[in-house]
Short mmCIF file of C-alpha atoms in Angstrom, two decimals:
data_model
loop_
_atom_site.label_atom_id
_atom_site.label_comp_id
_atom_site.label_asym_id
_atom_site.label_seq_id
_atom_site.Cartn_x
_atom_site.Cartn_y
_atom_site.Cartn_z
CA MET A 1 173.86 -41.30 13.48
CA PRO A 2 175.86 -41.17 10.22
CA TYR A 3 173.36 -43.23 8.16
CA GLN A 4 170.57 -40.84 9.07
CA GLN A 5 172.76 -37.96 8.01
CA ILE A 6 173.31 -39.48 4.59
CA LYS A 7 169.59 -39.92 4.01
CA GLU A 8 168.74 -36.41 5.09
CA ALA A 9 171.57 -34.71 3.32
CA ILE A 10 170.61 -35.89 -0.17
CA PRO A 11 167.75 -33.89 -1.65
CA PHE A 12 166.29 -35.65 -4.67
CA LYS A 13 165.02 -32.37 -6.12
CA SER A 14 166.22 -30.54 -9.21
CA PRO A 15 167.22 -26.93 -8.81
CA PRO A 16 164.44 -24.67 -10.16
CA ALA A 17 164.80 -23.75 -13.85
CA GLU A 18 164.68 -19.98 -13.25
CA ASN A 19 168.07 -20.27 -11.67
CA LEU A 20 169.71 -21.26 -14.92
CA HIS A 21 172.03 -18.51 -16.07
CA VAL A 22 172.87 -18.52 -19.80
CA ILE A 23 175.62 -16.73 -21.70
CA VAL A 24 174.74 -15.92 -25.29
CA ALA A 25 177.69 -15.10 -27.53
CA ASP A 26 177.53 -13.88 -31.14
CA ASP A 27 179.27 -11.02 -32.95
CA ASP A 28 175.93 -10.18 -34.54
CA PRO A 29 173.99 -8.02 -32.00
CA LEU A 30 170.68 -8.85 -33.67
CA GLN A 31 171.29 -12.56 -33.29
CA VAL A 32 172.24 -12.08 -29.60
CA GLU A 33 169.07 -10.13 -28.92
CA TYR A 34 166.95 -12.74 -30.68
CA ILE A 35 168.35 -15.70 -28.71
CA ALA A 36 168.26 -13.72 -25.46
CA ALA A 37 164.60 -12.93 -26.05
CA LEU A 38 163.83 -16.63 -26.59
CA LEU A 39 165.66 -17.54 -23.36
CA GLN A 40 163.99 -14.80 -21.34
CA GLY A 41 160.69 -16.06 -22.69
CA MET A 42 161.56 -19.44 -21.15
CA GLY A 43 162.30 -17.74 -17.84
CA PHE A 44 166.12 -17.87 -17.85
CA ARG A 45 168.63 -15.23 -16.84
CA CYS A 46 170.83 -14.08 -19.71
CA THR A 47 174.20 -12.43 -20.23
CA LYS A 48 174.88 -11.12 -23.71
CA CYS A 49 178.37 -11.18 -25.24
CA LEU A 50 179.58 -9.75 -28.54
CA ASP A 51 183.21 -10.92 -28.36
CA SER A 52 185.09 -14.03 -27.28
CA GLU A 53 187.20 -12.43 -24.51
CA SER A 54 184.19 -11.38 -22.48
CA VAL A 55 182.72 -14.93 -22.81
CA LEU A 56 185.68 -16.38 -20.89
CA GLY A 57 185.47 -13.55 -18.35
CA PHE A 58 181.78 -14.18 -17.68
CA ILE A 59 182.39 -17.94 -17.34
CA GLN A 60 184.96 -17.18 -14.65
CA ASP A 61 183.05 -14.47 -12.81
CA THR A 62 179.41 -15.59 -12.88
CA ASP A 63 177.47 -18.75 -12.08
CA ALA A 64 176.50 -19.28 -15.74
CA ALA A 65 176.13 -22.98 -16.56
CA LEU A 66 174.96 -22.84 -20.18
CA LEU A 67 176.81 -21.22 -23.06
CA ILE A 68 175.20 -20.70 -26.46
CA CYS A 69 178.03 -19.61 -28.71
CA ASP A 70 178.37 -18.79 -32.39
CA ILE A 71 181.25 -20.53 -34.14
CA GLU A 72 182.27 -17.58 -36.34
CA MET A 73 183.48 -15.03 -33.83
CA PRO A 74 186.36 -12.56 -34.25
CA GLY A 75 189.34 -13.41 -32.05
CA LEU A 76 188.87 -16.86 -30.63
CA ASN A 77 186.20 -18.71 -32.57
CA GLY A 78 183.52 -20.88 -30.94
CA LEU A 79 185.59 -24.07 -31.24
CA GLU A 80 188.58 -22.43 -29.56
CA ILE A 81 186.44 -20.96 -26.79
CA THR A 82 184.99 -24.43 -26.16
CA ALA A 83 188.44 -26.01 -26.00
CA LYS A 84 189.64 -23.25 -23.63
CA ILE A 85 186.72 -23.77 -21.26
CA ARG A 86 187.21 -27.54 -21.23
CA SER A 87 190.90 -27.25 -20.43
CA SER A 88 190.38 -24.59 -17.76
CA SER A 89 189.64 -25.37 -14.13
CA VAL A 90 186.10 -23.99 -13.93
CA ASP A 91 184.47 -25.21 -10.72
CA ARG A 92 181.28 -26.41 -12.43
CA TYR A 93 180.19 -28.09 -15.62
CA ILE A 94 179.43 -25.67 -18.49
CA TYR A 95 177.00 -27.03 -21.05
CA ILE A 96 178.00 -25.68 -24.46
CA ILE A 97 175.77 -25.37 -27.52
CA LEU A 98 177.59 -24.20 -30.66
CA VAL A 99 175.64 -22.30 -33.29
CA THR A 100 176.62 -21.71 -36.89
CA ALA A 101 175.19 -20.25 -40.08
CA ARG A 102 177.71 -21.96 -42.34
CA ASN A 103 176.98 -25.57 -43.11
CA ILE A 104 180.59 -26.63 -43.48
CA GLU A 105 181.25 -30.33 -43.40
CA GLY A 106 183.30 -31.23 -40.34
CA ASP A 107 182.13 -28.33 -38.14
CA TYR A 108 179.77 -30.59 -36.23
CA GLU A 109 182.47 -33.21 -35.56
CA ALA A 110 185.07 -30.54 -34.72
CA GLY A 111 182.64 -28.91 -32.27
CA LEU A 112 181.93 -32.13 -30.42
CA ALA A 113 185.62 -33.04 -30.45
CA ALA A 114 186.48 -29.66 -28.91
CA GLY A 115 184.08 -30.49 -26.07
CA ALA A 116 180.74 -28.98 -27.10
CA ASP A 117 177.59 -30.78 -25.97
CA ASP A 118 175.27 -29.83 -28.80
CA PHE A 119 175.19 -28.10 -32.15
CA MET A 120 172.55 -25.94 -33.87
CA LEU A 121 172.25 -24.55 -37.39
CA LYS A 122 170.96 -21.09 -38.09
CA PRO A 123 168.29 -19.98 -38.67
CA ILE A 124 167.13 -20.90 -35.19
CA THR A 125 163.46 -21.77 -34.86
CA PRO A 126 161.84 -21.16 -31.45
CA ALA A 127 160.29 -24.67 -31.20
CA LEU A 128 163.51 -26.62 -31.77
CA PHE A 129 165.53 -24.11 -29.72
CA SER A 130 163.39 -24.58 -26.64
CA ILE A 131 163.64 -28.38 -26.92
CA ARG A 132 167.47 -28.19 -27.14
CA VAL A 133 167.71 -25.79 -24.20
CA ASN A 134 165.45 -28.04 -22.13
CA VAL A 135 167.77 -30.96 -22.85
CA ALA A 136 170.63 -28.78 -21.58
CA ARG A 137 168.67 -27.88 -18.48
CA ARG A 138 167.87 -31.52 -17.76
CA ILE A 139 171.51 -32.57 -18.02
CA LEU A 140 172.68 -29.61 -15.91
CA ASN A 141 170.12 -30.60 -13.28
CA TYR A 142 171.50 -34.14 -13.20
CA GLN A 143 174.94 -32.65 -12.93
CA SER A 144 174.09 -30.45 -9.97
CA GLU A 145 172.27 -33.30 -8.20
CA LEU A 146 175.39 -35.40 -8.64
CA VAL A 147 177.55 -32.64 -7.17
CA GLN A 148 175.21 -32.27 -4.20
CA LYS A 149 175.15 -36.01 -3.57
CA THR A 150 178.90 -36.26 -3.81
CA ASN A 151 179.25 -33.39 -1.36
CA SER A 152 176.88 -34.91 1.15
CA LEU A 153 178.54 -38.33 0.82
CA MET A 154 181.90 -36.69 1.40
CA LYS A 155 180.49 -34.96 4.45
CA ALA A 156 178.97 -38.21 5.76
CA ASN A 157 182.23 -40.02 5.09
CA GLN A 158 184.12 -37.31 6.94
CA ASN A 159 181.78 -37.73 9.93
CA LEU A 160 182.32 -41.48 9.91
CA GLN A 161 186.07 -41.00 9.80
CA GLN A 162 185.95 -38.56 12.69
CA ASP A 163 183.84 -41.04 14.66
CA LEU A 164 186.31 -43.83 13.96
CA LEU A 165 189.24 -41.61 14.82
CA ALA A 166 187.63 -40.75 18.17
CA ALA A 167 186.85 -44.44 18.77
CA GLY A 168 190.46 -45.31 18.00
CA LYS A 169 191.67 -42.75 20.54
CA ALA A 170 189.22 -44.09 23.12
CA GLN A 171 190.54 -47.56 22.49
CA GLN A 172 194.16 -46.46 22.84
CA ALA A 173 193.20 -44.90 26.17
CA ILE A 174 192.06 -48.20 27.70
CA LEU A 175 195.31 -49.94 26.78
CA PRO A 176 198.36 -49.69 29.05
CA GLN A 177 199.73 -46.20 28.42
CA LYS A 178 203.34 -47.15 28.81
CA GLY A 179 205.43 -50.20 29.47
CA LEU A 180 206.12 -51.59 32.88
CA ASN A 181 209.40 -51.50 34.71
CA SER A 182 209.43 -53.53 37.90
CA ARG A 183 212.25 -54.86 40.00
CA PHE A 184 212.46 -58.03 37.89
CA TYR A 185 210.78 -57.37 34.59
CA GLU A 186 210.60 -54.84 31.84
CA VAL A 187 207.56 -54.86 29.55
CA THR A 188 207.39 -53.20 26.12
CA HIS A 189 204.33 -53.21 23.90
CA ILE A 190 203.08 -51.99 20.54
CA PHE A 191 199.60 -51.58 19.15
CA GLU A 192 198.74 -50.81 15.53
CA PRO A 193 195.12 -50.91 14.36
CA SER A 194 194.73 -51.72 10.67
CA HIS A 195 191.88 -49.23 10.31
CA TYR A 196 191.40 -46.70 13.15
CA VAL A 197 190.12 -49.29 15.65
CA SER A 198 191.45 -52.71 16.49
CA GLY A 199 190.22 -56.19 17.36
CA ASP A 200 193.40 -56.69 19.35
CA THR A 201 193.66 -55.83 23.00
CA TYR A 202 195.92 -56.70 25.93
CA ASN A 203 196.98 -55.70 29.39
CA PHE A 204 199.59 -56.56 32.00
CA PHE A 205 199.61 -56.08 35.75
CA LEU A 206 202.11 -56.17 38.58
CA LEU A 207 200.64 -58.74 40.98
CA ASP A 208 201.64 -59.85 44.48
CA HIS A 209 205.17 -61.12 45.07
CA GLU A 210 206.48 -59.20 42.05
CA CYS A 211 204.65 -61.54 39.65
CA ILE A 212 203.44 -60.16 36.33
CA GLY A 213 200.08 -61.17 34.94
CA PHE A 214 199.22 -60.56 31.30
CA TYR A 215 196.70 -61.33 28.62
CA ALA A 216 196.52 -60.67 24.89
CA VAL A 217 193.32 -61.03 22.90
CA ASP A 218 192.61 -61.04 19.17
CA VAL A 219 188.94 -60.88 18.24
CA ALA A 220 187.99 -62.76 15.06
CA GLY A 221 187.60 -60.37 12.14
CA HIS A 222 188.58 -56.72 12.32
CA GLY A 223 187.02 -53.27 12.15
CA VAL A 224 184.35 -51.80 14.39
CA ARG A 225 182.57 -55.05 15.21
CA ALA A 226 185.76 -56.71 16.45
CA ALA A 227 186.82 -53.53 18.27
CA LEU A 228 183.58 -53.44 20.25
CA LEU A 229 184.20 -56.93 21.58
CA ALA A 230 187.87 -56.16 22.21
CA ALA A 231 186.88 -53.10 24.26
CA THR A 232 184.39 -55.20 26.23
CA VAL A 233 187.09 -57.72 27.10
CA SER A 234 189.45 -54.89 28.14
CA HIS A 235 186.85 -53.53 30.51
CA ILE A 236 185.92 -56.88 32.00
CA VAL A 237 189.45 -58.13 32.55
CA ASP A 238 190.93 -55.53 34.86
CA GLN A 239 193.60 -56.18 37.45
CA GLU A 240 191.10 -57.19 40.12
CA LEU A 241 189.29 -59.71 37.94
CA PHE A 242 192.56 -61.01 36.57
CA ASN A 243 193.86 -61.56 40.07
CA SER A 244 190.74 -63.22 41.42
CA MET A 245 190.14 -65.34 38.33
CA THR A 246 193.65 -66.62 37.89
CA PHE A 247 194.41 -67.37 41.53
CA ASP A 248 193.51 -70.91 42.42
CA SER A 249 193.23 -71.04 46.21
CA SER A 250 193.01 -74.86 46.21
CA VAL A 251 196.62 -75.08 45.12
CA THR A 252 197.60 -71.56 46.27
CA ASP A 253 198.99 -70.87 42.83
CA TYR A 254 198.01 -68.99 39.72
CA SER A 255 195.95 -70.76 37.07
CA PRO A 256 195.43 -68.73 33.90
CA ALA A 257 193.29 -71.59 32.53
CA LYS A 258 190.68 -70.67 35.13
CA LEU A 259 190.38 -67.19 33.63
CA ALA A 260 190.09 -68.65 30.11
CA GLY A 261 187.36 -71.02 31.24
CA GLU A 262 185.38 -68.26 32.94
CA LEU A 263 185.60 -65.92 29.92
CA ASN A 264 184.56 -68.78 27.64
CA ARG A 265 181.51 -69.45 29.80
CA ARG A 266 180.50 -65.78 29.73
CA PHE A 267 181.05 -65.20 26.02
CA CYS A 268 179.40 -68.45 24.84
CA ILE A 269 176.16 -67.40 26.54
CA SER A 270 176.05 -64.06 24.74
CA ASN A 271 176.66 -65.56 21.30
CA ALA A 272 174.00 -65.38 18.60
CA ALA A 273 173.47 -68.45 16.41
CA ASP A 274 173.97 -66.71 13.09
CA HIS A 275 177.06 -64.78 13.97
CA ILE A 276 179.71 -66.27 16.18
CA ALA A 277 181.83 -63.65 17.89
CA TYR A 278 184.90 -65.20 19.45
CA PHE A 279 188.47 -64.39 20.23
CA THR A 280 191.80 -66.06 20.72
CA MET A 281 193.71 -65.32 23.88
CA ILE A 282 196.91 -66.02 25.65
CA CYS A 283 197.11 -65.24 29.33
CA GLY A 284 199.84 -66.01 31.78
CA ILE A 285 201.81 -65.24 34.88
CA LEU A 286 205.54 -64.66 35.21
CA ASP A 287 206.86 -65.58 38.63
CA PRO A 288 210.33 -64.18 39.37
CA ILE A 289 210.97 -66.31 42.44
CA LYS A 290 210.09 -69.64 40.85
CA GLN A 291 211.58 -68.28 37.60
CA LYS A 292 208.62 -69.74 35.82
CA LEU A 293 206.03 -68.85 33.20
CA THR A 294 202.56 -70.37 33.55
CA TYR A 295 200.28 -69.74 30.62
CA CYS A 296 197.09 -70.80 28.95
CA GLN A 297 196.94 -70.60 25.18
CA SER A 298 193.43 -70.31 23.76
CA GLY A 299 193.97 -70.46 20.01
CA HIS A 300 196.34 -67.48 20.08
CA PRO A 301 199.54 -67.59 18.02
CA ARG A 302 202.41 -69.30 19.81
CA PRO A 303 204.51 -66.91 21.90
CA LEU A 304 208.25 -66.93 21.35
CA HIS A 305 210.66 -67.59 24.20
CA ILE A 306 214.29 -66.56 23.69
CA THR A 307 216.62 -67.56 26.50
CA LYS A 308 219.59 -65.58 27.73
CA SER A 309 221.90 -67.92 25.84
CA GLY A 310 219.98 -67.34 22.60
CA LYS A 311 218.03 -70.60 22.43
CA ASN A 312 214.52 -70.12 21.16
CA TYR A 313 211.23 -71.94 21.58
CA TRP A 314 207.74 -71.45 20.20
CA LEU A 315 205.55 -72.20 23.19
CA GLY A 316 202.37 -74.21 23.43
CA GLU A 317 200.41 -76.71 21.43
CA GLY A 318 197.31 -74.60 20.89
CA GLY A 319 193.95 -74.52 22.60
CA PHE A 320 190.29 -73.70 22.03
CA PRO A 321 189.45 -70.07 21.28
CA ILE A 322 187.13 -68.26 23.70
CA GLY A 323 183.44 -68.09 22.87
CA LEU A 324 183.12 -70.95 20.35
CA PHE A 325 182.11 -74.00 22.41
CA GLU A 326 180.72 -74.08 25.93
CA GLN A 327 182.31 -77.44 26.63
CA SER A 328 185.86 -76.33 25.73
CA GLU A 329 188.41 -77.14 28.39
CA TYR A 330 191.49 -75.09 29.10
CA THR A 331 194.79 -76.22 30.49
CA ASN A 332 197.87 -74.56 31.95
CA GLN A 333 201.30 -74.98 30.51
CA CYS A 334 204.58 -74.13 32.17
CA CYS A 335 208.16 -73.37 31.28
CA ASP A 336 211.26 -71.98 32.96
CA PHE A 337 211.73 -68.26 32.56
CA ALA A 338 215.05 -67.13 33.99
CA PRO A 339 216.92 -63.82 34.24
CA GLY A 340 218.00 -62.63 30.79
CA ASP A 341 215.11 -64.44 29.08
CA ARG A 342 212.66 -62.75 26.75
CA LEU A 343 209.03 -63.62 25.98
CA ILE A 344 207.37 -62.26 22.85
CA VAL A 345 203.57 -62.38 22.64
CA HIS A 346 202.08 -61.34 19.29
CA SER A 347 198.83 -61.30 17.33
CA ASP A 348 198.37 -63.15 14.04
CA GLY A 349 198.28 -59.86 12.11
CA ILE A 350 202.07 -60.23 12.09
CA THR A 351 202.59 -63.89 11.20
CA GLU A 352 199.64 -64.02 8.77
CA ALA A 353 200.63 -60.88 6.84
CA MET A 354 200.69 -62.10 3.25
CA ASN A 355 202.72 -61.10 0.23
CA SER A 356 201.34 -61.04 -3.31
CA GLU A 357 202.16 -64.75 -3.74
CA LEU A 358 199.95 -65.60 -0.75
CA VAL A 359 202.94 -66.53 1.40
CA SER A 360 202.56 -65.57 5.06
CA TYR A 361 205.26 -63.65 6.95
CA GLY A 362 205.31 -66.63 9.28
CA GLU A 363 207.05 -67.62 12.51
CA GLN A 364 210.48 -68.13 10.96
CA ARG A 365 210.76 -64.56 9.64
CA LEU A 366 209.46 -63.19 12.92
CA LEU A 367 212.03 -65.25 14.81
CA LYS A 368 214.87 -63.95 12.64
CA LEU A 369 213.69 -60.38 13.16
CA MET A 370 213.36 -60.84 16.91
CA LEU A 371 216.89 -62.26 17.14
CA ARG A 372 218.19 -59.17 15.31
CA LEU A 373 216.52 -56.62 17.60
CA PRO A 374 218.83 -53.93 18.96
CA GLU A 375 220.47 -54.85 22.26
CA ASP A 376 220.27 -51.40 23.77
CA GLY A 377 216.51 -50.93 23.90
CA LEU A 378 213.21 -51.45 22.15
CA GLU A 379 212.14 -47.83 21.58
CA ASP A 380 212.08 -48.41 17.85
CA LEU A 381 210.25 -51.76 17.97
CA SER A 382 207.09 -50.47 16.34
CA ASN A 383 208.90 -48.96 13.35
CA ILE A 384 211.14 -51.97 12.88
CA LEU A 385 208.20 -54.36 12.85
CA ILE A 386 205.96 -52.28 10.62
CA ASN A 387 208.72 -51.56 8.12
CA ASN A 388 209.42 -55.27 7.90
CA LEU A 389 205.77 -56.13 7.33
CA GLN A 390 205.35 -53.37 4.74
CA HIS A 391 208.42 -54.64 2.97
CA TRP A 392 207.03 -58.18 3.02
CA THR A 393 203.50 -57.36 1.83
CA CYS A 394 204.59 -54.48 -0.48
CA GLU A 395 201.61 -52.55 0.90
CA GLN A 396 201.57 -49.39 2.99
CA GLU A 397 198.39 -50.28 4.86
CA LEU A 398 198.19 -53.15 7.33
CA ARG A 399 195.51 -55.70 6.44
CA ASP A 400 195.03 -56.82 10.04
CA ASP A 401 195.49 -55.36 13.48
CA ILE A 402 198.88 -55.80 15.03
CA SER A 403 199.94 -56.04 18.63
CA MET A 404 203.01 -57.30 20.44
CA ILE A 405 204.14 -57.43 24.06
CA ILE A 406 207.73 -58.19 25.00
CA PHE A 407 208.60 -59.31 28.54
CA ASP A 408 212.24 -59.15 29.60
CA TYR A 409 213.41 -60.75 32.80
CA LYS A 410 216.22 -58.39 33.78
CA SER A 411 219.61 -60.11 33.98
CA ASN A 412 220.98 -57.99 36.76
CA CYS A 413 217.98 -57.98 39.12
CA HIS A 414 219.44 -60.45 41.61
CA ASP A 415 222.68 -58.48 42.10
CA MET B 1 182.44 -70.02 -5.01
CA ILE B 2 180.94 -73.47 -4.35
CA LYS B 3 180.28 -76.42 -6.64
CA THR B 4 177.43 -78.64 -5.50
CA ASP B 5 177.24 -82.34 -6.14
CA LEU B 6 174.57 -84.65 -4.76
CA HIS B 7 176.01 -88.08 -4.14
CA GLU B 8 173.90 -91.23 -3.85
CA ASP B 9 172.66 -91.91 -0.31
CA GLY B 10 171.76 -88.24 -0.04
CA ILE B 11 175.26 -87.06 0.83
CA LEU B 12 175.99 -83.56 -0.39
CA ILE B 13 179.49 -82.85 -1.70
CA LEU B 14 180.36 -79.15 -1.67
CA THR B 15 183.59 -78.07 -3.34
CA LEU B 16 184.96 -74.64 -2.53
CA THR B 17 186.63 -72.91 -5.46
CA GLU B 18 188.27 -70.05 -3.54
CA ASN B 19 191.95 -69.86 -2.59
CA ARG B 20 191.20 -68.31 0.78
CA LEU B 21 188.37 -68.22 3.28
CA ASP B 22 188.47 -64.90 5.10
CA ALA B 23 186.45 -61.90 6.28
CA ALA B 24 185.74 -60.90 2.67
CA ASN B 25 184.10 -64.09 1.38
CA THR B 26 183.01 -65.99 4.50
CA PRO B 27 179.54 -64.37 4.86
CA GLN B 28 178.63 -65.35 1.29
CA PHE B 29 180.12 -68.81 1.70
CA ARG B 30 178.11 -69.37 4.88
CA GLU B 31 174.87 -68.21 3.21
CA LEU B 32 175.42 -70.57 0.26
CA VAL B 33 176.01 -73.59 2.49
CA ILE B 34 173.07 -72.79 4.76
CA GLU B 35 170.86 -72.44 1.68
CA GLN B 36 171.81 -76.04 0.84
CA LEU B 37 170.97 -77.18 4.37
CA LYS B 38 167.44 -75.87 3.92
CA ASN B 39 166.84 -78.67 1.40
CA GLY B 40 166.91 -81.09 4.31
CA LEU B 41 170.30 -82.60 3.57
CA SER B 42 172.49 -82.79 6.63
CA ARG B 43 175.31 -85.14 5.65
CA ILE B 44 177.90 -83.00 3.99
CA VAL B 45 181.40 -83.34 2.60
CA LEU B 46 183.15 -79.98 2.25
CA ASN B 47 186.08 -80.17 -0.11
CA MET B 48 188.53 -77.33 0.60
CA HIS B 49 191.48 -78.44 -1.55
CA THR B 50 191.80 -75.03 -3.28
CA VAL B 51 191.89 -73.10 0.01
CA GLN B 52 195.39 -72.06 1.04
CA PHE B 53 194.45 -69.82 3.96
CA VAL B 54 191.66 -69.65 6.52
CA ASP B 55 191.58 -66.65 8.86
CA SER B 56 189.64 -66.22 12.10
CA SER B 57 186.49 -65.10 10.28
CA GLY B 58 186.67 -68.17 8.03
CA LEU B 59 187.06 -70.40 11.06
CA GLY B 60 184.07 -68.72 12.71
CA GLY B 61 182.03 -69.34 9.54
CA LEU B 62 182.92 -73.05 9.51
CA VAL B 63 181.99 -73.41 13.19
CA SER B 64 178.67 -71.69 12.62
CA ILE B 65 177.92 -74.12 9.76
CA LEU B 66 178.86 -77.03 12.00
CA LYS B 67 176.53 -75.74 14.71
CA ARG B 68 173.77 -75.26 12.15
CA ILE B 69 174.07 -78.86 10.94
CA GLY B 70 173.68 -79.87 14.56
CA PRO B 71 174.10 -83.25 16.23
CA MET B 72 171.66 -84.94 13.82
CA GLY B 73 173.83 -84.26 10.80
CA ASP B 74 177.42 -84.75 9.88
CA LEU B 75 180.10 -82.64 8.26
CA VAL B 76 183.42 -83.93 7.00
CA LEU B 77 186.16 -81.56 5.79
CA VAL B 78 188.43 -82.70 2.99
CA GLY B 79 191.62 -81.42 1.41
CA LEU B 80 192.99 -79.19 4.17
CA ALA B 81 196.25 -77.56 3.03
CA PRO B 82 199.16 -77.77 5.51
CA ASN B 83 198.79 -74.08 6.33
CA VAL B 84 195.06 -74.49 7.00
CA LEU B 85 195.66 -77.58 9.10
CA LYS B 86 198.12 -75.54 11.19
CA THR B 87 195.35 -73.03 12.00
CA PHE B 88 193.05 -75.93 12.89
CA THR B 89 195.64 -77.44 15.21
CA LEU B 90 196.43 -74.14 16.92
CA THR B 91 192.74 -73.60 17.70
CA ARG B 92 192.04 -77.32 18.39
CA MET B 93 189.47 -77.32 15.60
CA ASP B 94 191.09 -80.56 14.40
CA ARG B 95 189.38 -82.14 17.41
CA VAL B 96 186.00 -80.54 16.64
CA PHE B 97 185.67 -81.21 12.92
CA SER B 98 185.80 -84.58 11.20
CA ILE B 99 188.64 -84.40 8.72
CA ALA B 100 189.31 -86.88 5.92
CA PRO B 101 192.23 -87.06 3.47
CA ASP B 102 190.00 -87.27 0.36
CA VAL B 103 186.40 -87.32 -0.80
CA ASP B 104 186.24 -91.14 -1.02
CA ALA B 105 187.43 -91.52 2.54
CA ALA B 106 184.93 -88.88 3.65
CA LEU B 107 182.06 -90.66 1.89
CA LYS B 108 183.08 -93.95 3.46
CA GLN B 109 183.15 -92.26 6.87
CA LEU B 110 179.63 -90.90 6.34
CA GLN B 111 178.22 -94.16 4.99
CA ASP B 112 179.46 -96.26 7.92
#
C-alpha cells in the first residue's frame, strides 16, 4: 500500500554527528592544525587544505559537507572559492564558514553575498567556534532529512504512478479491443483517460439478427474513484446481461430502458448517503432490418445523428442518470437509422472542455468537426479530436475523460 | 464560497460566490451547506446566480444536499444560468429540484 510506504520510508532521525566531514582551508599550516584539532575534539572527520585548488578537488571527490575557509588564500581567495562552489553542480549542500584575520569593512557582506553561510573573525576561541559549528551541523542535518524525505516521496510517487499506469492498462483491456465490422455496420471508438484511468466506459455487441447493442457510461467525477465504478459497470454489463436485460419478451422487441431501470435499481441500493456515486448512460440497439435506432438516454450527452444526405440531429430530450433516485423512470426513444447514416455517441469530456474564458467546446463545434471528418476512414479520429480540444482549451492535458463511439450503417450492404 | 442570510420565518438564504461548481469545490460546498442544516433550519433558498457551470460532481453534491434536507424540508434553487439549466434539463434534475427565477419568488414559494 503506497501510503504505508510513505510512512515507513521517512525516518525522522538526524544523521549521527560523527559522520560530518569537514574541510579546513588556510594557507597558514598552524591555523589549519589548530582548527582541525578543535574539530577532531568535537568528533568530526577532517581534511586539511593549504591551497584553494585542493579545496575544490576535495569538495568534488569526498562527502565533505562543511567547509571552513580562510578568506586570504593565494590563488582563489575564500570569496571566490565560495562563489565557485555555489555555481558548481555539487550534488549536496556545502555549508561554508569564512574566516578572516583582517577586519575589513564589507568582507562580511561580500562573504554572505558570495554564498557563505557564516563568518568568523580570528582569533578563533574554542567556545564560540563549537557553537558555530554546531549551528552548521544542525542546518546540515535538516538539509539531509529534507533530501531523504524528498527521495522517499519521489519513490512513493513513482509507485503510485506505476500503480495507476497498470490500472489504466487493465482498464483498457476490458474495453473493446478493436472496432466492429459486421455485414451492416462499422463501429469505431476512441478512449482517452484524462489521468491514467477513466470514469468513462462503453461496449458494443453483435446481437441476434445482425442487430448491434451498445452502451456508453460516464461516471460522475474522474480519477480512481470514478474508474472503479466504471470498471464495475463494464464487468456487470457483458453481452449476456445486455441481451437478457434489453430484450422485452412481452413485446418481442428490445427495450434499452429496461436495462437502465435495472442498473438504476442495483446502483441506488449500494449508494452511501454522504457520497452519491452515479453515472450517466446511453444505451441502444441498432436494427438493420427495421432500419431503426432504439435508445434510452440517462443523462448522457445527446448523441449526434448525421444522415446519408448530411442532415443532422441531436437526439433525445434527456433522462435521469443512473444511481441517483430509486423512483427514476426510463423511457425508450426511437428514430430511423438508414444505410449511409452515422451515429456519434460521446462523453461530456468533449462538449464540456472549457477554454480560458469558461466557454465550453459545445455541441456546435463538435458538429462542425464531425461534418468535416475524412470520408475515407476514421483511423485518425483520436488525433483529430484531441488536437481540436487542445487547441480549444490551450492546454496539453485533458481535464476530463474522453470517449466516443461512431456507428456507420454501411451504404452498400444491401447490394 | 457561500454567503449566509437568515430571512424572517426561519428561511435560510445561501448565496454561492463561485463561478463553477465542480469536482474541485463541491466537497467543501456540501460541507458548508450541511453545517448550516445542523442548526435545524430546513427551508433553504440557494442562490446560484454567479455559477456558470455545474459538472457531474456538482450535480451529485446538490442531490446529496437535497436528500439530506429530506421530505420535511424544502430547497429552492435560484439564478440558474442557461448553461446550468441545460445540464439540469439533460439529467431531468429540473423535475427534481424546485427552481425559481429570483429570491423573492423563491421566498414566496416557501412561505405558501
